[in-house]
XYZ file of N, CA and C in Angstrom:
774
model
N 18.593 46.171 -63.895
C 17.993 45.385 -64.947
C 18.205 44.003 -64.507
N 16.978 43.162 -64.727
C 17.082 41.807 -64.343
C 17.717 41.091 -65.650
N 18.801 40.375 -65.441
C 19.533 39.555 -66.415
C 19.208 38.014 -66.201
N 19.090 37.563 -64.918
C 18.845 36.233 -64.640
C 17.631 36.079 -63.782
N 16.907 34.994 -64.113
C 15.655 34.766 -63.391
C 15.575 33.299 -62.959
N 15.268 33.130 -61.700
C 15.138 31.778 -61.109
C 13.815 31.630 -60.529
N 13.137 30.378 -60.640
C 11.953 30.136 -60.097
C 12.019 28.758 -59.256
N 12.418 29.023 -58.019
C 12.679 27.848 -57.167
C 11.259 27.169 -56.860
N 11.208 25.846 -56.501
C 10.028 25.190 -56.209
C 9.793 25.089 -54.750
N 10.845 25.216 -53.871
C 10.658 25.083 -52.472
C 11.377 26.211 -51.602
N 11.008 26.500 -50.509
C 11.687 27.468 -49.733
C 13.043 27.247 -49.559
N 13.612 26.065 -49.502
C 15.064 25.776 -49.119
C 15.712 26.200 -50.404
N 15.191 25.903 -51.627
C 15.832 26.191 -52.794
C 15.894 27.841 -53.010
N 14.789 28.457 -52.665
C 14.863 29.895 -52.698
C 15.874 30.605 -51.794
N 16.013 30.065 -50.544
C 16.991 30.634 -49.634
C 18.357 30.264 -50.041
N 18.404 29.115 -50.575
C 19.752 28.758 -51.250
C 20.309 29.675 -52.231
N 19.450 30.010 -53.124
C 19.741 30.969 -54.170
C 20.030 32.272 -53.557
N 19.296 32.764 -52.725
C 19.566 34.162 -52.072
C 20.992 34.145 -51.357
N 21.221 33.059 -50.704
C 22.567 32.890 -49.935
C 23.701 32.928 -51.011
N 23.488 32.290 -52.100
C 24.593 32.299 -53.102
C 24.820 33.698 -53.745
N 23.725 34.363 -54.140
C 23.837 35.587 -54.931
C 23.781 36.831 -54.115
N 23.477 36.692 -52.840
C 23.490 37.846 -51.775
C 22.874 39.103 -52.502
N 23.537 40.191 -52.357
C 23.020 41.477 -52.758
C 22.683 41.660 -54.202
N 23.056 40.727 -55.080
C 22.895 40.735 -56.405
C 21.486 40.272 -56.712
N 20.809 39.718 -55.842
C 19.546 39.023 -56.067
C 18.440 39.759 -55.316
N 17.178 39.716 -55.831
C 16.042 40.335 -55.094
C 14.881 39.271 -55.330
N 14.014 39.262 -54.235
C 12.892 38.431 -54.318
C 11.809 39.202 -55.251
N 11.077 38.299 -55.968
C 10.195 38.766 -56.953
C 8.890 37.998 -56.848
N 7.879 38.791 -56.366
C 6.435 38.171 -56.081
C 5.493 38.735 -57.206
N 4.765 39.699 -56.972
C 3.951 40.357 -57.928
C 4.612 41.330 -58.870
N 5.810 41.834 -58.448
C 6.557 42.768 -59.276
C 6.012 44.281 -59.332
N 4.963 44.443 -58.625
C 4.423 45.888 -58.718
C 5.328 46.890 -58.222
N 6.243 46.602 -57.316
C 7.301 47.641 -56.872
C 8.541 47.429 -57.719
N 9.081 46.253 -57.980
C 10.363 46.162 -58.590
C 10.304 46.670 -60.033
N 9.082 46.701 -60.651
C 8.915 47.182 -62.056
C 8.409 48.621 -62.179
N 8.107 49.240 -61.052
C 7.655 50.529 -61.142
C 8.730 51.621 -61.203
N 8.549 52.632 -61.803
C 9.465 53.690 -61.986
C 10.230 54.189 -60.847
N 9.361 54.470 -59.804
C 10.046 55.117 -58.553
C 10.731 54.003 -57.674
N 10.349 52.829 -57.741
C 10.973 51.791 -56.959
C 11.642 50.650 -57.780
N 11.969 50.925 -58.877
C 12.524 49.979 -59.780
C 13.797 49.433 -59.334
N 14.010 48.016 -59.339
C 15.322 47.410 -58.848
C 16.479 47.747 -59.602
N 17.582 47.785 -59.044
C 18.941 47.934 -59.795
C 19.608 46.556 -59.638
N 18.959 45.497 -59.108
C 19.660 44.184 -59.047
C 19.396 43.447 -60.257
N 20.317 42.568 -60.596
C 20.188 41.855 -61.920
C 19.819 40.362 -61.869
N 19.471 39.930 -60.580
C 18.950 38.499 -60.436
C 17.725 38.496 -59.641
N 16.698 37.901 -60.235
C 15.381 37.788 -59.662
C 15.128 36.397 -59.150
N 14.635 36.182 -58.012
C 14.235 34.949 -57.455
C 12.640 34.908 -57.284
N 12.065 34.273 -58.126
C 10.630 34.230 -58.189
C 10.031 33.479 -57.052
N 9.038 33.936 -56.615
C 8.218 33.234 -55.472
C 6.923 32.587 -55.971
N 6.695 32.501 -57.222
C 5.420 32.097 -57.898
C 5.131 30.626 -57.569
N 6.097 29.770 -57.424
C 5.962 28.270 -57.241
C 5.813 27.956 -55.673
N 6.153 28.886 -54.752
C 6.069 28.602 -53.385
C 4.758 28.504 -52.722
N 4.607 27.659 -51.715
C 3.282 27.556 -51.236
C 2.954 28.608 -50.134
N 2.813 29.829 -50.715
C 2.647 31.024 -49.726
C 1.412 31.797 -50.128
N 0.377 31.107 -50.772
C -0.863 31.788 -51.271
C -2.002 31.524 -50.412
N -2.001 31.085 -49.309
C -3.020 30.536 -48.343
C -3.467 31.776 -47.393
N -4.762 31.775 -47.130
C -5.280 32.519 -46.025
C -6.087 31.549 -45.187
N -5.652 31.383 -43.898
C -6.329 30.325 -43.111
C -6.210 30.611 -41.614
N -7.083 29.967 -40.795
C -7.235 30.087 -39.436
C -6.546 28.885 -38.914
N -5.632 29.020 -37.926
C -5.005 27.848 -37.238
C -4.984 28.257 -35.689
N -5.771 27.415 -35.020
C -5.904 27.580 -33.522
C -6.190 29.041 -33.095
N -7.141 29.643 -33.892
C -7.628 30.894 -33.547
C -6.661 32.033 -34.055
N -5.742 31.667 -34.840
C -4.794 32.697 -35.378
C -5.051 32.772 -36.812
N -4.992 33.964 -37.417
C -5.087 34.135 -38.913
C -3.744 34.214 -39.484
N -3.400 33.309 -40.419
C -2.179 33.271 -41.129
C -2.398 33.532 -42.520
N -1.565 34.511 -43.161
C -1.734 34.825 -44.538
C -0.450 34.772 -45.179
N -0.428 33.939 -46.239
C 0.776 33.687 -47.081
C 1.283 35.030 -47.663
N 2.542 35.179 -47.684
C 3.270 36.340 -48.203
C 2.923 36.691 -49.596
N 2.605 35.686 -50.486
C 2.366 35.972 -51.887
C 0.924 36.086 -52.093
N -0.001 36.158 -51.241
C -1.293 36.422 -51.428
C -1.470 37.869 -51.936
N -2.259 38.085 -53.013
C -2.370 39.396 -53.602
C -3.447 40.319 -52.739
N -3.126 41.552 -52.867
C -4.089 42.479 -52.056
C -5.532 42.264 -52.370
N -5.804 42.025 -53.663
C -7.167 41.827 -54.088
C -7.724 40.510 -53.474
N -6.859 39.405 -53.564
C -7.376 38.220 -53.107
C -7.679 38.270 -51.683
N -6.695 38.996 -50.861
C -6.918 39.187 -49.449
C -8.242 40.041 -49.145
N -8.389 41.040 -49.841
C -9.526 41.869 -49.730
C -10.964 41.117 -49.896
N -10.919 40.134 -50.916
C -12.093 39.368 -51.095
C -12.295 38.188 -50.145
N -11.261 37.901 -49.298
C -11.468 36.942 -48.269
C -12.448 37.202 -47.183
N -13.349 36.295 -46.819
C -14.192 36.517 -45.653
C -13.690 36.456 -44.366
N -12.281 35.912 -44.390
C -11.695 35.779 -43.068
C -11.017 36.917 -42.446
N -10.926 38.051 -43.145
C -10.092 39.197 -42.687
C -11.044 40.143 -41.937
N -10.475 40.898 -40.962
C -11.198 42.004 -40.170
C -11.526 43.028 -41.130
N -12.693 43.835 -40.793
C -13.168 44.888 -41.491
C -12.068 46.028 -41.712
N -11.285 46.408 -40.630
C -10.328 47.411 -40.701
C -9.183 47.074 -41.799
N -8.892 45.739 -41.872
C -7.893 45.418 -42.914
C -8.514 45.509 -44.340
N -9.788 45.104 -44.467
C -10.486 45.307 -45.739
C -10.497 46.798 -46.014
N -10.754 47.564 -45.085
C -10.765 49.023 -45.535
C -9.351 49.606 -45.852
N -8.324 49.138 -45.223
C -6.973 49.680 -45.521
C -6.595 49.046 -46.837
N -6.984 47.873 -47.324
C -6.692 47.362 -48.642
C -7.242 48.239 -49.622
N -8.375 48.798 -49.409
C -9.056 49.684 -50.303
C -8.275 51.003 -50.560
N -7.467 51.383 -49.564
C -6.639 52.532 -49.768
C -5.691 52.570 -50.975
N -5.416 51.232 -51.382
C -4.606 51.059 -52.682
C -5.617 51.069 -53.793
N -5.754 52.222 -54.317
C -7.005 52.556 -55.102
C -7.118 51.709 -56.449
N -6.009 51.353 -57.066
C -6.050 50.726 -58.345
C -6.319 49.250 -58.101
N -7.342 48.638 -58.617
C -7.681 47.224 -58.621
C -6.492 46.553 -59.313
N -6.011 47.124 -60.486
C -4.926 46.428 -61.225
C -3.665 46.336 -60.294
N -3.399 47.276 -59.464
C -2.223 47.151 -58.561
C -2.561 46.121 -57.446
N -3.856 46.126 -56.981
C -4.212 45.144 -56.001
C -4.093 43.677 -56.471
N -4.386 43.555 -57.657
C -4.225 42.266 -58.248
C -2.840 41.810 -58.495
N -1.865 42.657 -58.463
C -0.543 42.320 -58.743
C 0.319 42.354 -57.419
N 0.093 43.454 -56.658
C 1.028 43.484 -55.400
C 0.558 42.378 -54.388
N 1.497 41.995 -53.606
C 1.312 40.998 -52.577
C 1.516 41.619 -51.159
N 0.898 40.934 -50.195
C 0.955 41.487 -48.840
C 2.478 41.415 -48.322
N 3.229 40.490 -48.648
C 4.612 40.393 -48.336
C 5.408 41.541 -48.930
N 5.106 41.817 -50.143
C 5.861 42.870 -50.820
C 5.544 44.234 -50.257
N 4.303 44.408 -49.920
C 3.916 45.670 -49.277
C 4.594 45.818 -47.913
N 4.801 44.900 -47.212
C 5.629 44.954 -45.796
C 7.020 45.320 -46.130
N 7.688 44.553 -47.041
C 9.125 44.588 -47.448
C 9.533 45.757 -48.221
N 8.670 46.377 -48.948
C 9.027 47.288 -49.952
C 9.367 48.614 -49.295
N 10.526 49.368 -49.879
C 10.761 50.740 -49.489
C 10.107 51.493 -50.384
N 9.066 52.296 -49.855
C 8.216 53.162 -50.652
C 7.686 54.372 -49.897
N 7.273 55.303 -50.565
C 6.986 56.553 -50.118
C 5.797 56.487 -49.056
N 4.736 55.812 -49.348
C 3.691 55.619 -48.286
C 3.378 54.063 -48.169
N 2.896 53.843 -46.974
C 2.594 52.479 -46.487
C 1.018 52.459 -46.073
N 0.130 52.302 -47.089
C -1.246 52.227 -46.702
C -1.801 51.226 -45.736
N -1.193 50.031 -45.837
C -1.549 49.025 -45.097
C -0.874 48.795 -43.593
N 0.236 49.318 -43.544
C 1.156 49.090 -42.288
C 0.484 49.635 -41.105
N -0.135 50.906 -40.919
C -0.693 51.316 -39.732
C -1.782 50.318 -39.061
N -2.638 49.837 -39.909
C -3.646 48.897 -39.514
C -3.003 47.659 -38.954
N -1.984 47.217 -39.725
C -1.278 45.898 -39.197
C -0.563 46.134 -37.991
N 0.017 47.433 -37.772
C 0.803 47.584 -36.473
C -0.211 47.593 -35.239
N -1.369 48.253 -35.479
C -2.206 48.349 -34.376
C -3.005 46.986 -34.092
N -2.914 46.125 -35.016
C -3.471 44.805 -34.753
C -2.264 43.846 -34.198
N -1.123 44.424 -33.912
C 0.073 43.735 -33.465
C 0.517 42.498 -34.232
N 0.622 42.863 -35.602
C 0.858 41.798 -36.491
C 2.292 41.257 -36.358
N 2.462 40.110 -36.769
C 3.739 39.524 -36.624
C 4.188 38.892 -38.142
N 5.335 38.715 -38.327
C 5.826 38.057 -39.675
C 6.589 36.820 -39.290
N 6.467 35.837 -40.083
C 7.309 34.731 -40.079
C 8.240 34.717 -41.163
N 9.587 34.362 -40.902
C 10.638 34.467 -41.888
C 11.077 33.003 -42.365
N 11.648 32.921 -43.524
C 11.944 31.670 -44.023
C 12.975 30.923 -43.110
N 13.107 29.742 -43.006
C 14.071 28.969 -42.284
C 13.867 29.259 -40.835
N 12.754 29.600 -40.414
C 12.497 29.972 -38.944
C 11.182 29.502 -38.415
N 11.042 28.792 -37.428
C 9.598 28.445 -36.818
C 9.201 29.705 -35.994
N 10.015 30.612 -35.761
C 9.740 31.730 -34.835
C 9.107 32.871 -35.744
N 8.213 33.691 -35.027
C 7.647 34.866 -35.457
C 8.166 36.029 -34.891
N 8.309 37.222 -35.458
C 8.775 38.314 -34.891
C 7.632 39.440 -35.138
N 7.586 40.254 -34.244
C 6.574 41.488 -34.364
C 6.916 42.177 -35.578
N 5.967 42.671 -36.365
C 5.971 43.439 -37.393
C 6.747 44.881 -37.191
N 6.502 45.313 -35.947
C 7.165 46.569 -35.453
C 8.662 46.373 -35.432
N 9.089 45.142 -34.992
C 10.517 44.772 -34.810
C 11.121 44.656 -36.089
N 10.398 44.008 -37.150
C 10.936 43.889 -38.378
C 11.054 45.184 -39.159
N 9.993 46.065 -39.008
C 10.180 47.385 -39.702
C 11.370 48.182 -39.107
N 11.650 48.128 -37.784
C 12.731 48.827 -37.197
C 14.055 48.422 -37.717
N 14.149 47.137 -38.040
C 15.481 46.534 -38.501
C 15.194 45.520 -39.606
N 14.678 46.027 -40.815
C 14.389 45.062 -41.940
C 15.633 44.339 -42.421
N 15.522 43.198 -42.858
C 16.656 42.516 -43.465
C 16.117 41.805 -44.764
N 16.863 40.974 -45.390
C 16.475 40.395 -46.727
C 16.130 38.958 -46.521
N 15.866 38.490 -45.312
C 15.216 37.244 -45.222
C 13.893 37.252 -45.787
N 13.390 36.147 -46.347
C 12.095 36.147 -46.964
C 11.032 35.912 -45.976
N 10.041 36.871 -46.100
C 8.853 36.841 -45.301
C 7.890 35.770 -45.927
N 7.515 34.833 -45.039
C 6.667 33.709 -45.618
C 5.196 33.840 -45.159
N 4.894 34.482 -43.957
C 3.541 34.627 -43.644
C 3.449 35.909 -42.715
N 2.225 36.372 -42.768
C 1.743 37.523 -41.983
C 0.859 36.815 -40.932
N 1.091 36.988 -39.599
C 0.366 36.311 -38.525
C -0.373 37.415 -37.720
N -1.799 37.100 -37.466
C -2.513 37.977 -36.689
C -3.088 37.276 -35.641
N -2.505 37.420 -34.412
C -3.147 36.692 -33.178
C -4.506 37.103 -32.752
N -4.803 38.440 -32.921
C -6.043 38.991 -32.384
C -6.656 39.832 -33.568
N -6.967 39.280 -34.709
C -7.468 40.096 -35.814
C -8.665 40.945 -35.691
N -9.601 40.459 -34.701
C -10.942 41.035 -34.656
C -11.082 41.870 -33.341
N -9.957 42.483 -32.842
C -10.042 43.468 -31.891
C -10.661 44.794 -32.571
N -11.268 45.611 -31.646
C -11.819 46.826 -32.222
C -10.756 47.699 -32.850
N -11.002 48.070 -34.151
C -10.015 48.546 -34.946
C -10.585 49.516 -35.957
N -10.002 50.719 -36.296
C -10.483 51.552 -37.275
C -9.302 52.155 -37.968
N -9.383 52.429 -39.273
C -8.324 53.115 -40.008
C -9.000 54.068 -41.021
N -8.180 55.092 -41.425
C -8.665 56.067 -42.401
C -7.440 56.629 -42.985
N -7.491 57.006 -44.217
C -6.520 57.858 -44.996
C -7.123 59.199 -45.500
N -6.301 60.132 -45.503
C -6.785 61.514 -46.011
C -5.845 61.849 -47.219
N -6.483 62.105 -48.277
C -5.776 62.403 -49.597
C -6.529 63.367 -50.334
N -5.904 64.141 -51.238
C -6.648 65.208 -52.085
C -7.494 64.372 -53.163
N -7.087 63.362 -53.754
C -7.712 62.633 -54.759
C -7.576 61.086 -54.426
N -8.536 60.338 -54.954
C -8.528 58.903 -54.628
C -7.235 58.232 -55.052
N -6.649 58.669 -56.106
C -5.324 57.913 -56.494
C -4.017 58.844 -56.261
N -4.336 59.907 -55.437
C -3.093 60.682 -55.201
C -2.320 60.352 -53.881
N -1.242 61.018 -53.635
C -0.447 60.716 -52.462
C -1.299 61.098 -51.247
N -1.116 60.300 -50.213
C -1.856 60.489 -48.989
C -1.209 61.737 -48.135
N -2.040 62.473 -47.397
C -1.640 63.459 -46.462
C -1.175 62.634 -45.191
N -2.076 61.683 -44.706
C -1.623 60.968 -43.575
C -2.585 59.703 -43.667
N -2.155 58.553 -43.116
C -2.921 57.370 -43.001
C -2.668 57.029 -41.543
N -3.809 56.759 -40.762
C -3.688 56.349 -39.378
C -4.613 55.267 -39.021
N -4.307 54.595 -37.979
C -5.113 53.471 -37.585
C -5.066 53.452 -35.924
N -6.159 52.980 -35.419
C -6.317 52.853 -33.951
C -6.962 51.539 -33.585
N -6.517 50.923 -32.493
C -7.217 49.684 -31.994
C -7.291 49.775 -30.554
N -8.270 48.987 -30.025
C -8.384 48.836 -28.544
C -8.187 47.339 -28.259
N -7.371 46.966 -27.413
C -7.189 45.454 -27.133
C -8.401 45.165 -26.050
N -8.367 43.797 -25.803
C -9.379 43.392 -24.993
C -9.415 43.875 -23.560
N -8.164 44.518 -23.191
C -7.973 45.158 -21.919
C -8.127 46.708 -22.156
N -8.619 47.151 -23.244
C -8.824 48.600 -23.526
C -7.575 49.326 -23.640
N -6.466 48.681 -23.908
C -5.232 49.335 -24.183
C -5.225 49.980 -25.590
N -4.779 51.157 -25.794
C -4.728 51.744 -27.083
C -3.531 51.298 -27.870
N -3.888 51.285 -29.250
C -2.704 51.055 -30.245
C -2.947 52.104 -31.157
N -2.018 52.960 -31.522
C -2.032 54.091 -32.483
C -0.862 53.967 -33.486
N -1.177 54.132 -34.743
C 0.023 54.152 -35.670
C -0.398 55.085 -36.871
N 0.624 55.842 -37.322
C 0.549 56.759 -38.283
C 1.546 56.666 -39.445
N 1.192 57.026 -40.621
C 2.175 57.078 -41.729
C 1.932 58.341 -42.523
N 3.158 58.942 -43.042
C 3.032 60.027 -43.748
C 3.320 61.401 -43.196
N 3.557 61.268 -41.797
C 3.718 62.577 -41.064
C 5.076 62.365 -40.221
N 6.173 61.803 -40.785
C 7.385 61.756 -40.074
C 8.298 61.010 -41.134
N 9.415 60.543 -40.500
C 10.481 59.952 -41.198
C 9.972 58.465 -41.746
N 9.142 57.847 -41.023
C 8.714 56.572 -41.243
C 7.456 56.180 -40.663
N 6.844 55.024 -40.980
C 5.680 54.585 -40.373
C 5.963 54.362 -38.929
N 4.998 54.683 -37.983
C 5.420 54.540 -36.589
C 4.198 54.372 -35.708
N 4.507 53.615 -34.581
C 3.600 53.452 -33.580
C 3.771 54.688 -32.526
N 2.831 55.196 -31.935
C 2.939 56.288 -31.041
C 2.687 55.672 -29.667
N 3.745 54.916 -29.230
C 3.726 54.147 -27.955
C 3.586 55.045 -26.829
N 4.238 56.030 -26.702
C 4.217 56.899 -25.565
C 2.905 57.601 -25.343
N 2.233 57.954 -26.466
C 0.803 58.371 -26.302
C -0.150 57.287 -25.945
N 0.001 56.079 -26.508
C -0.817 54.982 -26.103
C -0.761 54.719 -24.645
N 0.247 54.886 -23.997
C 0.439 54.534 -22.532
C -0.334 55.574 -21.774
N -0.569 56.760 -22.197
C -1.277 57.862 -21.461
C -2.919 57.696 -21.457
N -3.343 56.857 -22.395
C -4.767 56.671 -22.409
C -5.498 57.967 -22.646
N -5.142 58.725 -23.496
C -5.827 60.026 -23.731
C -7.068 59.863 -24.473
N -7.800 60.930 -24.652
C -8.925 60.925 -25.551
C -9.318 62.442 -25.858
N -10.170 62.637 -26.732
C -10.663 64.027 -27.083
C -9.473 65.052 -27.406
N -9.628 66.200 -26.894
C -8.639 67.244 -27.214
C -7.356 67.017 -26.732
N -7.306 66.266 -25.513
C -5.847 65.944 -24.964
C -5.146 65.037 -26.021
N -5.917 64.132 -26.581
C -5.293 63.174 -27.554
C -4.901 63.966 -28.800
N -5.796 64.726 -29.317
C -5.474 65.554 -30.392
C -4.223 66.407 -30.291
N -4.019 67.044 -29.148
C -2.872 67.838 -28.966
C -1.629 66.979 -28.798
N -1.645 65.818 -28.194
C -0.544 64.994 -27.969
C -0.006 64.361 -29.342
N -1.007 63.988 -30.170
C -0.587 63.488 -31.482
C -0.053 64.596 -32.283
N -0.639 65.728 -32.307
C -0.015 66.896 -33.147
C 1.276 67.148 -32.716
N 1.643 67.132 -31.413
C 2.992 67.481 -31.030
C 3.877 66.249 -31.341
N 3.494 65.018 -31.393
C 4.398 63.880 -31.400
C 4.844 63.684 -32.906
N 4.031 64.097 -33.848
C 4.408 63.757 -35.363
C 5.357 64.803 -35.803
N 6.071 64.540 -36.882
C 7.071 65.477 -37.434
C 6.868 65.539 -38.989
N 5.860 66.075 -39.405
C 5.530 66.215 -40.878
C 6.430 67.302 -41.577
N 6.522 67.085 -42.843
C 7.189 68.182 -43.581
C 6.254 68.631 -44.653
N 6.399 70.084 -44.868
C 5.461 70.656 -45.819
C 5.790 70.157 -47.167
N 4.772 69.975 -48.042
C 4.936 69.602 -49.378
C 3.579 69.913 -50.176
N 3.491 69.387 -51.265
C 2.238 69.671 -52.082
C 1.053 69.199 -51.475
N 1.122 68.279 -50.545
C -0.150 67.654 -49.813
C -0.549 68.629 -48.756
N 0.246 69.543 -48.278
C -0.102 70.369 -47.209
C 1.019 70.992 -46.341
N 0.765 71.921 -45.583
C 1.677 72.547 -44.630
C 2.019 71.656 -43.460
N 3.125 71.973 -42.804
C 3.404 71.274 -41.560
C 2.305 71.461 -40.550
N 1.851 72.649 -40.390
C 0.766 72.892 -39.343
C -0.496 72.185 -39.716
N -0.884 72.212 -41.064
C -2.116 71.448 -41.394
C -1.967 69.975 -41.012
N -0.846 69.300 -41.357
C -0.659 67.974 -41.316
C -0.525 67.643 -39.712
N -0.004 68.395 -38.918
C -0.138 68.201 -37.458
C -1.638 68.204 -36.961
N -2.251 69.318 -37.398
C -3.649 69.415 -36.963
C -4.526 68.224 -37.406
N -4.480 67.954 -38.681
C -5.322 66.848 -39.286
C -5.031 65.415 -38.688
N -3.724 65.326 -38.277
C -3.414 63.939 -37.755
C -4.066 63.811 -36.322
N -3.928 64.843 -35.552
C -4.452 64.881 -34.249
C -6.079 64.526 -34.291
N -6.588 65.340 -35.289
C -8.187 65.037 -35.373
C -8.504 63.688 -35.746
N -7.796 63.148 -36.720
C -8.001 61.828 -37.231
C -7.755 60.737 -36.242
N -6.816 60.817 -35.466
C -6.492 59.786 -34.551
C -7.557 59.804 -33.460
N -8.089 60.969 -32.980
C -9.138 61.227 -32.065
C -10.403 60.618 -32.622
N -10.712 60.803 -33.812
C -11.984 60.325 -34.394
C -11.949 58.783 -34.411
N -10.733 58.209 -34.773
C -10.624 56.762 -34.957
C -10.761 56.225 -33.572
N -10.292 56.678 -32.515
C -10.391 56.096 -31.211
C -12.020 56.226 -30.831
N -12.642 57.248 -31.200
C -14.055 57.323 -30.931
C -14.756 56.217 -31.658
N -14.440 55.984 -32.935
C -15.049 54.883 -33.727
C -14.720 53.565 -32.955
N -13.563 53.304 -32.549
C -13.311 51.972 -31.840
C -14.179 51.855 -30.664
N -14.316 52.891 -29.804
C -15.116 52.935 -28.629
C -16.478 52.591 -28.772
N -17.024 53.177 -29.941
C -18.379 52.978 -30.363
C -18.620 51.479 -30.813
N -17.710 50.865 -31.375
C -17.760 49.377 -31.760
C -18.127 48.620 -30.538
N -17.469 48.972 -29.289
C -17.747 48.248 -28.087
C -19.094 48.469 -27.585
N -19.841 49.371 -28.022
C -21.124 49.691 -27.531
C -22.272 49.065 -28.233
N -21.852 48.525 -29.371
C -22.867 47.900 -30.278
C -23.210 46.493 -29.786
């Protein structure tokens, strides 16, 4: 339960507060996760990000930089983002949630499913952290997350050929699987899936093999580790994930033919 609330005006003030209160404090942006029943915080100090200059979406030297407190709906309405990211933002079905949730919060939150992360991973997204001029890959951050404040999402090549799709029983229900595929300028594959294993993951070993068609379907089906639940059996999830990834790769290749 939140008992103390701070609203710093600068990044240095925000990080100073976090350093002072350590694990008793939590970053608060839109609050869609911290106030929700399944992800409600147990910490008693909130450090609000509302006054920090992290709400911009801009191009800098051919690079797309997105402030961490940009809401999902504001990002979806921006003409600067690639189509695949626009599609992924629509996987968050509720406009109310999209108006509240922020891109930084979606990256940092520990939640059951990650609708946006597959497309960000295949776009080789990076994150910039407070008190650092360096950026690290999103994949590295997810492998070892910490409580440093994410200030920006960085896309060096946002308009590479990319496609994403989610499979779910109902529009607002739990997803069976969410996947994304991209092709770099050198036709290197990027494949990421969520919902069919312990965590969101890049299928790097499969990417390196440059498979397609039935061979890709089979490799993906064998690589994922789904668990049977109300959304489907293990066998079904393996099968549908392989089909989905293969279809997305076909979509990406067709983009290059237009």
